[in-house]
Amino acid sequence: MINIILFGPPGSGKGTQAALLVERYGLEHVSTGDLFRKEIGNGSFLGKQAQQYISRGELVPDEVTIGMLRQKVETHPEAEGFIFDGFPRTVAQAEALDRLLAEEGTAVHLLLSLEVDDEEIVKRIKGRAVVSGRPDDADEGVIRHRIAVYKKETAPVFEYYEQRGKSHRVNGIGSIEEIFRRLCALIDHTLPTGSVSP
Ligand code: AMP
């Protein structure tokens, strides 16, 4: 199994790149943001809980997020591996992910962090708000709060995996194809030949 965390601030292109990587390497895409939006769409209790946090640009509490993630991973025993997009967002989530993957006899192999500066993020998210229809994309105050939450609560996850020799920074500025090539080069270079199936 190959498990990759696609990391980076909101609007850094994680969703776009995850979709391309899934196609190339045959991995299962897990986006906790997408899972929450699905729950909100279904009007479930979990969705209602999550919505209050998402609309303010806050993180959904760890126990809710970790429970949902665990369920998603456990329902895909056939997966050749996962691309985690938007998870883990706290060190407690990273520890929970490591425990969960260890139970499955596997681990996180790589964390790839898309590096994009704040003003570019704000510009991108405001631009995509029209198509995404996400209320948390439409309000500049909420966007800036999400960036602040990323720096305070999520950035330490990079260091957590860096201490384990797994974190890599990738320039997240450029065309979708250029950034995809940078990510693939790192994956192909870092992981042993034959462990991924391009
Ligand atoms: P995203 O689609 O990844 O930008 O996530 C949208 C929103 O969902 C975030 O701003 C958070 O409010 C919430 N969310 C997504 N993933 C997580 C997570 N791993 N932990 C806590 N909250 C999350």
mmCIF file of N, CA and C and ligand atoms in Angstrom, residues 32-34 36-37 53-54 57-60 65 86-89 93 128 134 136 146, ligand 1:
data_model
loop_
_atom_site.group_PDB
_atom_site.id
_atom_site.type_symbol
_atom_site.label_atom_id
_atom_site.label_comp_id
_atom_site.label_asym_id
_atom_site.label_seq_id
_atom_site.Cartn_x
_atom_site.Cartn_y
_atom_site.Cartn_z
ATOM 1 N N THR A 32 -11.494 15.052 3.340
ATOM 2 C CA THR A 32 -12.430 15.229 4.464
ATOM 3 C C THR A 32 -13.379 16.409 4.186
ATOM 4 N N GLY A 33 -12.897 17.430 3.459
ATOM 5 C CA GLY A 33 -13.779 18.553 3.089
ATOM 6 C C GLY A 33 -14.941 18.051 2.231
ATOM 7 N N ASP A 34 -14.642 17.208 1.223
ATOM 8 C CA ASP A 34 -15.703 16.653 0.363
ATOM 9 C C ASP A 34 -16.654 15.784 1.180
ATOM 10 N N PHE A 36 -17.359 16.049 4.352
ATOM 11 C CA PHE A 36 -18.237 16.925 5.147
ATOM 12 C C PHE A 36 -19.323 17.549 4.271
ATOM 13 N N ARG A 37 -18.950 18.008 3.057
ATOM 14 C CA ARG A 37 -19.947 18.648 2.188
ATOM 15 C C ARG A 37 -21.043 17.652 1.786
ATOM 16 N N TYR A 53 -18.902 24.845 11.973
ATOM 17 C CA TYR A 53 -17.465 25.147 11.985
ATOM 18 C C TYR A 53 -16.997 25.609 10.613
ATOM 19 N N ILE A 54 -17.441 24.879 9.579
ATOM 20 C CA ILE A 54 -16.971 25.173 8.218
ATOM 21 C C ILE A 54 -17.358 26.591 7.800
ATOM 22 N N GLY A 57 -14.978 29.035 9.066
ATOM 23 C CA GLY A 57 -13.566 28.842 8.703
ATOM 24 C C GLY A 57 -12.777 28.186 9.809
ATOM 25 N N GLU A 58 -13.476 27.560 10.764
ATOM 26 C CA GLU A 58 -12.813 26.840 11.870
ATOM 27 C C GLU A 58 -12.657 25.367 11.483
ATOM 28 N N LEU A 59 -11.802 24.659 12.202
ATOM 29 C CA LEU A 59 -11.689 23.219 11.989
ATOM 30 C C LEU A 59 -12.837 22.504 12.707
ATOM 31 N N VAL A 60 -13.328 21.449 12.086
ATOM 32 C CA VAL A 60 -14.317 20.582 12.736
ATOM 33 C C VAL A 60 -13.540 19.826 13.834
ATOM 34 N N THR A 65 -13.974 14.413 13.047
ATOM 35 C CA THR A 65 -13.227 14.242 11.795
ATOM 36 C C THR A 65 -12.544 12.876 11.746
ATOM 37 N N GLY A 86 -6.506 17.290 2.628
ATOM 38 C CA GLY A 86 -7.193 18.062 3.675
ATOM 39 C C GLY A 86 -7.242 17.324 5.003
ATOM 40 N N PHE A 87 -6.502 16.270 5.132
ATOM 41 C CA PHE A 87 -6.392 15.475 6.368
ATOM 42 C C PHE A 87 -5.002 14.872 6.392
ATOM 43 N N PRO A 88 -4.285 14.873 7.499
ATOM 44 C CA PRO A 88 -4.619 15.460 8.800
ATOM 45 C C PRO A 88 -4.387 16.967 8.840
ATOM 46 N N ARG A 89 -5.197 17.652 9.626
ATOM 47 C CA ARG A 89 -5.080 19.107 9.777
ATOM 48 C C ARG A 89 -4.638 19.505 11.184
ATOM 49 N N GLN A 93 -4.734 14.598 14.724
ATOM 50 C CA GLN A 93 -5.245 13.831 13.576
ATOM 51 C C GLN A 93 -4.127 13.003 12.946
ATOM 52 N N ARG A 128 -12.492 30.984 -7.412
ATOM 53 C CA ARG A 128 -13.191 29.709 -7.568
ATOM 54 C C ARG A 128 -14.566 29.716 -6.896
ATOM 55 N N ARG A 134 -19.211 27.409 -2.748
ATOM 56 C CA ARG A 134 -18.986 27.215 -1.312
ATOM 57 C C ARG A 134 -19.079 28.539 -0.573
ATOM 58 N N ASP A 136 -17.946 29.247 2.256
ATOM 59 C CA ASP A 136 -16.676 29.564 2.924
ATOM 60 C C ASP A 136 -15.620 30.076 1.947
ATOM 61 N N ARG A 146 -9.269 31.083 7.573
ATOM 62 C CA ARG A 146 -8.838 29.710 7.256
ATOM 63 C C ARG A 146 -7.314 29.654 7.099
HETATM 64 P P1 AMP B 1 -11.485 21.758 2.430
HETATM 65 O O1 AMP B 1 -12.482 21.325 1.404
HETATM 66 O O2 AMP B 1 -10.391 20.756 2.641
HETATM 67 O O3 AMP B 1 -10.975 23.162 2.191
HETATM 68 O O4 AMP B 1 -12.264 21.815 3.829
HETATM 69 C C1 AMP B 1 -13.331 22.728 4.040
HETATM 70 C C2 AMP B 1 -13.594 22.887 5.521
HETATM 71 O O5 AMP B 1 -13.959 21.614 6.090
HETATM 72 C C3 AMP B 1 -12.391 23.346 6.338
HETATM 73 O O6 AMP B 1 -12.235 24.753 6.327
HETATM 74 C C4 AMP B 1 -12.771 22.815 7.728
HETATM 75 O O7 AMP B 1 -13.759 23.625 8.330
HETATM 76 C C5 AMP B 1 -13.427 21.485 7.394
HETATM 77 N N1 AMP B 1 -12.421 20.392 7.360
HETATM 78 C C6 AMP B 1 -12.001 19.679 6.277
HETATM 79 N N2 AMP B 1 -11.084 18.765 6.620
HETATM 80 C C7 AMP B 1 -10.898 18.898 7.960
HETATM 81 C C8 AMP B 1 -10.051 18.273 8.911
HETATM 82 N N3 AMP B 1 -9.181 17.310 8.547
HETATM 83 N N4 AMP B 1 -10.147 18.666 10.211
HETATM 84 C C9 AMP B 1 -10.999 19.622 10.601
HETATM 85 N N5 AMP B 1 -11.815 20.279 9.754
HETATM 86 C C10 AMP B 1 -11.766 19.936 8.446
#
